[in-house]
Amino acid sequence: MADKDETDQMTTGSPARAALIALDWGTSSLRAYRLDATGQTLDTRHLPWGIMRLPQPLQDGAASTALSGFDLAFEQACGDWLRAEPSLPVIACGMVGSAQGWKEAAYLDVPVDLERIGTLLTKVERGDATPLHIVPGLIQRHGLPNVMRGEETQVFGVMFDQNRADSHPADNVLIGLPGTHSKWVNARRGRVTHFDTFMTGEVYAALRGHTILGRTMSEAPAADMAAFERGVKVAGAPAGRAGVLSTIFSTRALGLTGELAPGSQADYLSGLLIGHEVAALADMLRQQGELPRIVLCGDPALCQRYILAMKHYGLGSPEQAQNATERGLWHLALCAGLVTAASPSSASV
C-alpha cells in the first residue's frame, strides 16, 4: 500500500486501452507510463522508489513476504494496470538494469546501432506474472571508459523523431542530456558513435551542500539569472583558463567582498560549472571542424540555462526534444517485437 506522499504523486488513469507499460527506473525515482497502440501516453505515475530506495517487505512476526523491494515497487507502479490488462508487455530502462538493479543488463559496446539495442533486452521472469524486459546500457571503451544507462533510451526517442521529421536518417546530431551526470551523445544515421559525461549536476550539489562555498549562500525566492550569466562568462574569461578548480572559489570571494549577494551565489556557481562544461564542449566541436545539429533533452528550466551558455559560447540555440524517454521506450519495444504499431486512426480507445 502506498503511503500518502506516493499516492499524491500517482495520477488516476483513463479507461482507454493500452498496448505497453514503460518504466523509467533510476537511482532515486521510478516513472511509469501507460502507452496506447500509437505510442501516445495515456497515464503517468511518479514514485520515489529508485533502486537505492525501495519499499521494504512487511514483517509478520514469523517470516517476511517473499516479495522483494523491486517486486513491491513494481506492484505500486503498474500492478493495477496489469490486473486490468494482463497481456500488456512491460519494458524498463535505467539503473534497474545495473549490477545493483533487479537484474543486470549487460552493456553494449559503442559504436552501436540504436535499433540493435531493442533486440537485446534482458528478461526478468516473475513466475506466472508478466515479465519485465530491461534495456541494456552502453559502454565506450576507447580512450577513457564511459558508460550510460537510461540515456540511450532518450537518444533513441530523439533520433526517431528527428528521422521522422526529416524523412531520412539524421546525418550528424549531438544530443545533450543535462542533469546529475550530463551526457553529450554523438549520433549519425541511427548509430551512437561517441559520448562524453560531465558530472556537473552532482558536483554542483556536492559543492553547495558539503563545502565552505555553501556556508555563505542563502535561499532566494527566484533564480538570479544575471548571476548565472556572470558565472557563465567567467568560465570563458582569462581567469577561467586556470580551470574550474580555481574559478569556483570566486563564489565565496565575491560574497566576502560584497560583490555577490548570498541569495545569488548558488546561481553564480551554477553558471560557472555549466559555463566550464559548455566551453569545453565548444572547444571539442571546433576541433572536429563540423558543427552538428544540437538537440537538448531534459528538465525545461535546466535546459534554458544550457541554452544561455551555448549561445554565449557560439553554439547557437539548440532544438529541444519532448517526451524522449516515453518515445524511446515505445520504439525500443517495437524493435523488440513486444508491440505492434497501429495507425492513429485504427488505435482502440
CSV table of C-alpha atoms in Angstrom, one decimal:
chain,number,residue,atom,x,y,z
A,1,MET,CA,0.0,0.0,0.0
A,2,ALA,CA,1.5,3.4,-1.0
A,3,ASP,CA,1.9,6.0,1.7
A,4,LYS,CA,0.3,9.4,1.4
A,5,ASP,CA,3.2,11.1,-0.4
A,6,GLU,CA,3.4,8.3,-3.0
A,7,THR,CA,-0.4,8.3,-3.6
A,8,ASP,CA,-0.3,12.1,-4.2
A,9,GLN,CA,2.2,11.6,-7.0
A,10,MET,CA,0.2,9.0,-8.8
A,11,THR,CA,-2.3,10.1,-11.5
A,12,THR,CA,-5.5,8.2,-12.0
A,13,GLY,CA,-5.7,6.5,-15.4
A,14,SER,CA,-8.3,6.8,-18.1
A,15,PRO,CA,-10.2,3.7,-19.4
A,16,ALA,CA,-8.5,3.8,-22.8
A,17,ARG,CA,-7.0,0.6,-24.0
A,18,ALA,CA,-3.2,0.4,-23.6
A,19,ALA,CA,-0.6,-1.5,-25.6
A,20,LEU,CA,2.6,-1.1,-23.4
A,21,ILE,CA,3.7,-0.3,-19.9
A,22,ALA,CA,7.0,1.6,-19.9
A,23,LEU,CA,9.2,2.2,-16.8
A,24,ASP,CA,12.0,4.7,-16.4
A,25,TRP,CA,13.6,3.3,-13.3
A,26,GLY,CA,16.6,5.2,-12.0
A,27,THR,CA,18.6,5.6,-8.8
A,28,SER,CA,16.2,7.8,-6.9
A,29,SER,CA,12.8,7.5,-8.6
A,30,LEU,CA,10.5,5.4,-10.8
A,31,ARG,CA,8.3,6.8,-13.5
A,32,ALA,CA,5.7,4.6,-15.1
A,33,TYR,CA,3.9,5.2,-18.4
A,34,ARG,CA,0.9,3.5,-19.9
A,35,LEU,CA,1.0,3.9,-23.7
A,36,ASP,CA,-1.6,3.2,-26.3
A,37,ALA,CA,-1.2,1.4,-29.6
A,38,THR,CA,0.2,4.5,-31.3
A,39,GLY,CA,2.8,5.1,-28.6
A,40,GLN,CA,0.9,8.0,-27.1
A,41,THR,CA,1.0,8.3,-23.3
A,42,LEU,CA,-2.3,7.6,-21.5
A,43,ASP,CA,-1.1,7.8,-17.9
A,44,THR,CA,2.0,8.7,-16.0
A,45,ARG,CA,3.0,7.9,-12.4
A,46,HIS,CA,6.0,9.1,-10.4
A,47,LEU,CA,7.1,7.2,-7.3
A,48,PRO,CA,10.1,7.7,-5.0
A,49,TRP,CA,11.2,4.1,-5.4
A,50,GLY,CA,14.6,4.3,-7.1
A,51,ILE,CA,16.9,1.3,-6.9
A,52,MET,CA,18.7,2.7,-3.9
A,53,ARG,CA,15.5,3.4,-2.0
A,54,LEU,CA,12.9,0.6,-2.4
A,55,PRO,CA,9.8,-0.2,-0.3
A,56,GLN,CA,10.5,-2.8,2.4
A,57,PRO,CA,8.6,-6.0,2.8
A,58,LEU,CA,6.3,-6.0,5.9
A,59,GLN,CA,7.4,-8.3,8.7
A,60,ASP,CA,4.6,-10.6,10.1
A,61,GLY,CA,6.4,-11.8,13.2
A,62,ALA,CA,7.3,-15.1,11.7
A,63,ALA,CA,8.7,-14.6,8.2
A,64,SER,CA,8.8,-11.8,5.7
A,65,THR,CA,6.9,-11.9,2.5
A,66,ALA,CA,8.7,-13.5,-0.5
A,67,LEU,CA,8.3,-10.3,-2.5
A,68,SER,CA,11.4,-8.2,-2.9
A,69,GLY,CA,11.6,-4.4,-2.8
A,70,PHE,CA,11.7,-4.5,-6.6
A,71,ASP,CA,8.5,-6.5,-6.7
A,72,LEU,CA,6.8,-4.2,-4.3
A,73,ALA,CA,7.8,-1.1,-6.2
A,74,PHE,CA,6.7,-2.7,-9.5
A,75,GLU,CA,3.3,-3.5,-8.0
A,76,GLN,CA,2.8,0.1,-6.9
A,77,ALA,CA,3.9,1.4,-10.2
A,78,CYS,CA,1.7,-0.7,-12.5
A,79,GLY,CA,0.2,-3.7,-10.7
A,80,ASP,CA,-3.4,-2.4,-11.2
A,81,TRP,CA,-2.7,-1.7,-14.8
A,82,LEU,CA,-1.7,-5.3,-15.3
A,83,ARG,CA,-4.6,-6.7,-13.4
A,84,ALA,CA,-6.9,-4.7,-15.7
A,85,GLU,CA,-5.0,-5.7,-18.9
A,86,PRO,CA,-2.9,-8.8,-18.0
A,87,SER,CA,-1.5,-9.2,-21.5
A,88,LEU,CA,0.4,-5.9,-21.6
A,89,PRO,CA,4.1,-6.2,-22.1
A,90,VAL,CA,6.4,-4.2,-19.8
A,91,ILE,CA,9.7,-2.6,-20.7
A,92,ALA,CA,12.1,-0.6,-18.5
A,93,CYS,CA,15.3,1.4,-18.8
A,94,GLY,CA,17.7,2.9,-16.4
A,95,MET,CA,19.6,1.7,-13.3
A,96,VAL,CA,17.1,-1.1,-12.8
A,97,GLY,CA,19.4,-2.9,-15.2
A,98,SER,CA,22.6,-2.1,-13.3
A,99,ALA,CA,24.6,-4.5,-11.1
A,100,GLN,CA,22.6,-3.1,-8.2
A,101,GLY,CA,19.3,-3.3,-10.0
A,102,TRP,CA,16.7,-6.0,-10.3
A,103,LYS,CA,18.7,-7.9,-12.9
A,104,GLU,CA,21.9,-6.8,-14.7
A,105,ALA,CA,21.5,-6.0,-18.4
A,106,ALA,CA,25.0,-6.2,-20.0
A,107,TYR,CA,26.4,-3.1,-21.6
A,108,LEU,CA,26.5,-2.9,-25.4
A,109,ASP,CA,29.7,-1.5,-26.9
A,110,VAL,CA,29.8,1.8,-28.7
A,111,PRO,CA,29.5,2.4,-31.6
A,112,VAL,CA,26.2,0.7,-31.8
A,113,ASP,CA,23.0,0.9,-34.0
A,114,LEU,CA,20.2,2.2,-31.9
A,115,GLU,CA,17.7,-0.4,-33.3
A,116,ARG,CA,20.0,-3.2,-32.2
A,117,ILE,CA,19.5,-2.2,-28.6
A,118,GLY,CA,15.9,-3.2,-28.8
A,119,THR,CA,16.8,-6.7,-29.9
A,120,LEU,CA,19.0,-7.4,-26.8
A,121,LEU,CA,16.7,-6.8,-23.9
A,122,THR,CA,17.2,-8.6,-20.6
A,123,LYS,CA,14.2,-10.5,-19.3
A,124,VAL,CA,13.2,-10.6,-15.7
A,125,GLU,CA,10.9,-13.6,-15.1
A,126,ARG,CA,8.2,-13.1,-12.5
A,127,GLY,CA,6.8,-16.6,-12.1
A,128,ASP,CA,3.4,-16.7,-13.7
A,129,ALA,CA,3.2,-12.9,-13.7
A,130,THR,CA,4.1,-10.6,-16.6
A,131,PRO,CA,7.9,-10.5,-17.1
A,132,LEU,CA,9.9,-7.3,-17.3
A,133,HIS,CA,12.2,-6.5,-20.2
A,134,ILE,CA,15.2,-4.3,-19.4
A,135,VAL,CA,17.0,-2.1,-21.9
A,136,PRO,CA,20.8,-2.5,-21.9
A,137,GLY,CA,23.1,0.4,-21.2
A,138,LEU,CA,26.0,1.5,-23.4
A,139,ILE,CA,29.8,1.3,-22.7
A,140,GLN,CA,32.5,3.2,-24.6
A,141,ARG,CA,35.9,1.5,-24.3
A,142,HIS,CA,38.1,3.6,-26.5
A,143,GLY,CA,40.1,6.3,-24.6
A,144,LEU,CA,38.8,6.7,-21.0
A,145,PRO,CA,35.9,4.3,-20.5
A,146,ASN,CA,32.4,5.8,-20.3
A,147,VAL,CA,29.0,4.3,-19.6
A,148,MET,CA,25.3,5.3,-19.6
A,149,ARG,CA,22.1,3.7,-18.5
A,150,GLY,CA,18.7,5.2,-19.4
A,151,GLU,CA,20.1,8.0,-21.6
A,152,GLU,CA,20.4,5.6,-24.6
A,153,THR,CA,16.6,5.3,-24.5
A,154,GLN,CA,16.2,9.1,-24.6
A,155,VAL,CA,18.7,9.2,-27.5
A,156,PHE,CA,16.6,6.6,-29.3
A,157,GLY,CA,13.5,8.7,-28.8
A,158,VAL,CA,15.2,11.9,-30.0
A,159,MET,CA,16.7,10.2,-33.1
A,160,PHE,CA,13.4,8.6,-34.1
A,161,ASP,CA,11.6,12.0,-34.0
A,162,GLN,CA,14.5,13.6,-35.9
A,163,ASN,CA,14.4,11.0,-38.6
A,164,ARG,CA,10.6,11.1,-38.9
A,165,ALA,CA,10.6,14.9,-39.2
A,166,ASP,CA,13.3,14.9,-41.9
A,167,SER,CA,12.1,11.7,-43.8
A,168,HIS,CA,15.7,10.5,-43.8
A,169,PRO,CA,18.1,9.5,-41.1
A,170,ALA,CA,19.7,12.4,-39.3
A,171,ASP,CA,23.3,12.6,-40.5
A,172,ASN,CA,25.0,14.2,-37.6
A,173,VAL,CA,23.3,15.0,-34.3
A,174,LEU,CA,24.7,15.9,-30.9
A,175,ILE,CA,22.1,15.2,-28.2
A,176,GLY,CA,22.6,16.9,-24.9
A,177,LEU,CA,21.1,15.4,-21.7
A,178,PRO,CA,21.7,17.8,-18.9
A,179,GLY,CA,21.4,16.5,-15.4
A,180,THR,CA,23.2,15.0,-12.4
A,181,HIS,CA,25.7,13.4,-14.9
A,182,SER,CA,25.3,15.4,-18.2
A,183,LYS,CA,25.7,13.3,-21.3
A,184,TRP,CA,26.6,14.6,-24.8
A,185,VAL,CA,25.9,11.9,-27.3
A,186,ASN,CA,27.0,11.9,-31.0
A,187,ALA,CA,24.7,10.0,-33.3
A,188,ARG,CA,24.9,9.5,-37.0
A,189,ARG,CA,22.2,7.8,-39.1
A,190,GLY,CA,20.7,5.9,-36.2
A,191,ARG,CA,24.0,4.9,-34.7
A,192,VAL,CA,25.6,6.1,-31.5
A,193,THR,CA,29.3,6.8,-32.3
A,194,HIS,CA,30.6,8.6,-29.2
A,195,PHE,CA,29.5,10.2,-25.9
A,196,ASP,CA,31.0,12.3,-23.1
A,197,THR,CA,30.0,12.7,-19.5
A,198,PHE,CA,30.2,15.8,-17.3
A,199,MET,CA,29.4,15.4,-13.6
A,200,THR,CA,28.2,19.0,-13.5
A,201,GLY,CA,25.0,18.4,-11.5
A,202,GLU,CA,26.5,16.2,-8.9
A,203,VAL,CA,29.5,18.4,-8.4
A,204,TYR,CA,27.2,21.4,-8.0
A,205,ALA,CA,25.2,19.6,-5.3
A,206,ALA,CA,28.3,18.5,-3.5
A,207,LEU,CA,29.9,21.9,-3.6
A,208,ARG,CA,26.8,23.6,-2.4
A,209,GLY,CA,25.9,21.1,0.3
A,210,HIS,CA,29.3,19.9,1.6
A,211,THR,CA,31.9,22.6,1.1
A,212,ILE,CA,32.7,26.0,2.5
A,213,LEU,CA,31.1,27.6,-0.6
A,214,GLY,CA,27.7,26.7,0.8
A,215,ARG,CA,28.3,28.5,4.1
A,216,THR,CA,27.7,32.0,2.7
A,217,MET,CA,24.7,31.0,0.4
A,218,SER,CA,21.1,31.6,1.3
A,219,GLU,CA,17.9,30.5,-0.4
A,220,ALA,CA,16.4,33.1,-2.8
A,221,PRO,CA,12.7,33.4,-3.8
A,222,ALA,CA,13.6,33.3,-7.5
A,223,ALA,CA,16.6,32.5,-9.7
A,224,ASP,CA,19.1,35.2,-10.3
A,225,MET,CA,19.8,34.7,-13.9
A,226,ALA,CA,22.1,37.7,-14.0
A,227,ALA,CA,24.4,36.0,-11.5
A,228,PHE,CA,24.1,32.8,-13.5
A,229,GLU,CA,25.2,34.6,-16.7
A,230,ARG,CA,28.1,36.2,-14.8
A,231,GLY,CA,29.3,32.8,-13.9
A,232,VAL,CA,29.0,31.5,-17.5
A,233,LYS,CA,31.1,34.4,-18.7
A,234,VAL,CA,33.8,34.0,-16.0
A,235,ALA,CA,34.3,30.4,-17.1
A,236,GLY,CA,35.4,31.6,-20.6
A,237,ALA,CA,37.3,34.7,-19.4
A,238,PRO,CA,41.1,34.9,-19.0
A,239,ALA,CA,40.6,34.0,-15.3
A,240,GLY,CA,38.7,30.9,-16.4
A,241,ARG,CA,41.8,29.5,-18.1
A,242,ALA,CA,43.0,28.4,-14.6
A,243,GLY,CA,40.2,25.8,-14.7
A,244,VAL,CA,37.1,25.1,-12.7
A,245,LEU,CA,39.1,24.2,-9.5
A,246,SER,CA,40.3,27.8,-9.4
A,247,THR,CA,37.2,29.7,-10.5
A,248,ILE,CA,34.7,28.0,-8.1
A,249,PHE,CA,36.4,29.7,-5.1
A,250,SER,CA,35.3,33.1,-6.6
A,251,THR,CA,31.8,32.1,-5.4
A,252,ARG,CA,33.0,32.7,-1.8
A,253,ALA,CA,35.4,35.5,-2.5
A,254,LEU,CA,32.8,37.6,-4.4
A,255,GLY,CA,30.5,37.1,-1.4
A,256,LEU,CA,33.1,38.2,1.1
A,257,THR,CA,33.9,41.3,-0.8
A,258,GLY,CA,30.2,42.2,-1.1
A,259,GLU,CA,30.1,41.8,-4.9
A,260,LEU,CA,27.7,38.9,-4.8
A,261,ALA,CA,24.7,38.6,-2.5
A,262,PRO,CA,24.1,35.4,-0.5
A,263,GLY,CA,21.0,34.6,-2.5
A,264,SER,CA,22.8,34.9,-5.8
A,265,GLN,CA,25.8,32.8,-5.1
A,266,ALA,CA,24.2,29.4,-5.9
A,267,ASP,CA,23.1,30.7,-9.4
A,268,TYR,CA,26.6,32.1,-9.9
A,269,LEU,CA,28.1,28.7,-9.1
A,270,SER,CA,25.7,27.0,-11.4
A,271,GLY,CA,26.8,29.4,-14.2
A,272,LEU,CA,30.4,28.7,-13.5
A,273,LEU,CA,30.0,24.9,-13.7
A,274,ILE,CA,27.7,24.9,-16.7
A,275,GLY,CA,30.0,27.5,-18.4
A,276,HIS,CA,33.1,25.3,-18.0
A,277,GLU,CA,31.1,22.4,-19.4
A,278,VAL,CA,29.8,24.2,-22.4
A,279,ALA,CA,33.1,25.9,-23.1
A,280,ALA,CA,34.9,22.5,-23.1
A,281,LEU,CA,32.2,21.2,-25.4
A,282,ALA,CA,32.5,24.1,-27.8
A,283,ASP,CA,36.3,23.5,-28.0
A,284,MET,CA,35.8,19.8,-28.8
A,285,LEU,CA,33.3,20.6,-31.5
A,286,ARG,CA,35.5,23.2,-33.1
A,287,GLN,CA,38.4,20.7,-33.2
A,288,GLN,CA,36.1,18.3,-35.1
A,289,GLY,CA,35.5,21.0,-37.7
A,290,GLU,CA,31.8,20.3,-38.2
A,291,LEU,CA,29.1,21.7,-36.1
A,292,PRO,CA,26.3,19.1,-35.7
A,293,ARG,CA,22.6,19.7,-35.2
A,294,ILE,CA,22.3,20.0,-31.4
A,295,VAL,CA,19.2,18.8,-29.5
A,296,LEU,CA,18.7,19.2,-25.8
A,297,CYS,CA,16.6,16.8,-23.7
A,298,GLY,CA,15.8,17.3,-20.0
A,299,ASP,CA,14.2,19.5,-17.4
A,300,PRO,CA,13.0,22.7,-19.2
A,301,ALA,CA,14.4,25.1,-16.6
A,302,LEU,CA,17.8,23.4,-16.7
A,303,CYS,CA,17.8,23.3,-20.5
A,304,GLN,CA,17.2,27.0,-20.5
A,305,ARG,CA,20.4,27.5,-18.5
A,306,TYR,CA,22.3,25.4,-21.0
A,307,ILE,CA,20.8,27.3,-23.9
A,308,LEU,CA,22.1,30.6,-22.4
A,309,ALA,CA,25.5,29.2,-22.0
A,310,MET,CA,25.6,27.7,-25.5
A,311,LYS,CA,24.6,31.0,-27.1
A,312,HIS,CA,27.4,32.7,-25.2
A,313,TYR,CA,30.0,30.1,-26.5
A,314,GLY,CA,28.8,30.4,-30.1
A,315,LEU,CA,26.8,27.1,-30.3
A,316,GLY,CA,23.6,28.8,-31.3
A,317,SER,CA,20.2,27.9,-29.9
A,318,PRO,CA,19.7,24.2,-29.9
A,319,GLU,CA,16.4,22.4,-30.5
A,320,GLN,CA,14.5,20.9,-27.5
A,321,ALA,CA,13.1,17.4,-27.5
A,322,GLN,CA,9.9,16.5,-25.6
A,323,ASN,CA,8.9,13.1,-24.1
A,324,ALA,CA,12.1,11.4,-25.3
A,325,THR,CA,12.0,8.7,-22.7
A,326,GLU,CA,8.5,7.6,-23.4
A,327,ARG,CA,9.1,7.8,-27.2
A,328,GLY,CA,12.4,5.8,-26.8
A,329,LEU,CA,10.8,3.1,-24.7
A,330,TRP,CA,7.9,2.7,-27.2
A,331,HIS,CA,10.2,2.4,-30.2
A,332,LEU,CA,12.6,0.0,-28.4
A,333,ALA,CA,9.5,-2.1,-27.6
A,334,LEU,CA,8.7,-2.1,-31.4
A,335,CYS,CA,12.2,-3.2,-32.2
A,336,ALA,CA,12.0,-6.0,-29.7
A,337,GLY,CA,8.6,-7.2,-31.0
A,338,LEU,CA,6.9,-6.6,-27.8
A,339,VAL,CA,4.3,-4.4,-29.5
A,340,THR,CA,3.0,-3.8,-33.0
A,341,ALA,CA,2.4,-0.2,-34.1
A,342,ALA,CA,-1.1,0.9,-35.1
A,343,SER,CA,-2.0,3.9,-37.1
A,344,PRO,CA,-3.7,6.7,-35.1
A,345,SER,CA,-7.0,6.1,-36.8
A,346,SER,CA,-7.0,2.4,-36.0
A,347,ALA,CA,-6.0,2.5,-32.3
A,348,SER,CA,-8.6,1.2,-29.9
A,349,VAL,CA,-9.8,3.7,-27.4
